[in-house]
Phi, psi and omega in degrees: 000317180299319180295319179297320179295317178300317179297320181294318178295317179299323180291320176299317181293321179295319177298316180295318179297318179299320177297320179296317181295323178294324182273354190300316182300315180295319183286324176293324174298323175298314179303314182293322181292318177298318180298323184285342183228069185291140179229135186273181190309130179069001181245020190276051188294307180290322178300313179297316180298315181299316181293316182290330176300316179296314183296320178297319180300335181259019170090007178284144169274126188242129172246124182252166177067028182287157180055030179059029175242123187303324188263355179281144179212161170231125177245125188239146177211137176095174183221018180291159183279345174267118185255118180254126178254132176242124184266132178241103180285147193242333194271154174255173179269141175300131173085332184236009174063221184271055177281358172251359174072030179293341172297324177290319180297313180298314183292318179294325176295317177297316181297317177300319178297315180296319180294317179294326179300329182291342181233009189303311183293318181292329181268357180069039185244143158253124179256134177235125174260120182259119172275111190247112180283166160056046173285324183289331178204120175121313177088059182304321182295327180291318176297323178292320175301312183296329181276359179083013183294329180269003179301137178085357178275132184264337179206142180232144184207156172197167177230141187237132177289152178195186180267000176219157180259120180224144177271330178257170182225136176241139178221162165256152170287146182215148173225142178261134177236130175252128187236136177225127175256140176235122179242223179218131181282156175197164176289129187292336180257315186285322185208056181298333180293344176278349185268157169239114197270104179288333175296320177296323178301318178296321179296315180297319178299317182291323175297317178299319179295320178299322177287327178299326189302329181291346182251004177290144178281159175307135181093348179265138180221150174224130178202152182182189184223156168266123182261345176202138178209027181125168185230343180209140183292341181260016174233125175300123183300124180262355176211149174208159180212152180223154174231117186230149172249141168242136182230151174206167184295327180227161180293331176293318177294329182285311192251356180286173179304130182075008180287171186297328178297313180299318182290326177294319179299323178299324178296319177294320178296326179299321178300321180288317181297317185291328186255343185086008177287156165277148179230137173240122180248111181272117183237045186273340186278138181289148178284139170279144184261181168287164185257138175248109180281133174275106191298318177299320177291323176303312182297319180294317179300317182299315178301316183290320178294320178295325177296337177269002178096008178284146179239127186268148178279144180252059176272130182303145181301324181297320179291320180295323178295321179296332183258013188289144169263213183216154178204148176286350173295336178299320179296324175298319185294336178284342181251334185226135174307129191211156171226156183211062182292158175257141180235133188289133163237118185291109179264015178051047178096342177272158182230165182307143181081357168270139184302329181295332184292333184302320184294337181271359179272007162230158183115178188301317183291318177294321179296321177295323178297322177298309185289314179297316180297316180297316181292318181297320176297316179300312180299323178296317177298320178297317177301316180293323183286329186262353174266113187302319181293316181291320178300313180297319180299312182296317181290324179290327182297325180278327178297323182295332183270342185276000000 
């Protein structure tokens, strides 16, 4: 019986891989097209259209504009009771395009969906491909969670390009703060005493932040930019603005009493108190959380990726945590069993978010990441669907929360 089951799983995986290989040319063209026309957070109109066009051609039912976001979508195939969600991130970075490789994420997610569709009914799966906007700024997945778009999903997965291959994912919690100071303009030579200097308020805030850094706890980070600080040297700046991130290892450390967010806000308030400016601190964006890896899915993904010839990096978890970034997929992982493995794209010494990395997110190595990542995700879903214990575990985890 065990041999027959193994053969059946192998046949499902072979069928899915064959479907992925047939679709590869079309999906790699999608990756290249998204890369050539980068669109930033909440503006991914063409990116979303391109992805949904491919999914529709392959029989997926597509709902667009979900969670009141024009570019968010859900594409569904199958009618099985185990619902597998694959996330396809859509947005590029301002100024540097797809230097985080979201074209690879979107394409590998689409490919995983197409491959799973070929075996969905036999495996008892409904596959949903989620087009998720604004991962780099805003948190599209969090808005989708809050709107119930992920309701009924038993497992969520995606793969992210990077300079190392990892089966697990570590993140820090992060929150974005937008700050605006309003003062009063005056002639810088004739009557500077009539002015209230909003540029100085921004400077004082940044000095305060610099002094705060020596007291930050391990895992806490603060970083940001000044987006406006005046327009002419002979006019006292009457307005200034900043965009800052606060990070911590957990959302409790970030937003709890005495957390780094609270202390950062005090630095902004100090700029207003010292100069007499008014200050507005926009705290509308949801915080990204820490990531919870689903260990059985992690193990299955690693086996499947290694079967495709991928080699994983052996960097200690402690070092990876110290170097962790942030993602809104982490918030999904706290509600739904999830994985977010990293897949290597050789950037010739460059790393994600560096402008040089963008050029390496198309080409043979990036294309292999799309196909390997899509197939490995698909095979992992098949493993979860065909293992009775894992299937029951995933379905029970969502029932307990409903």
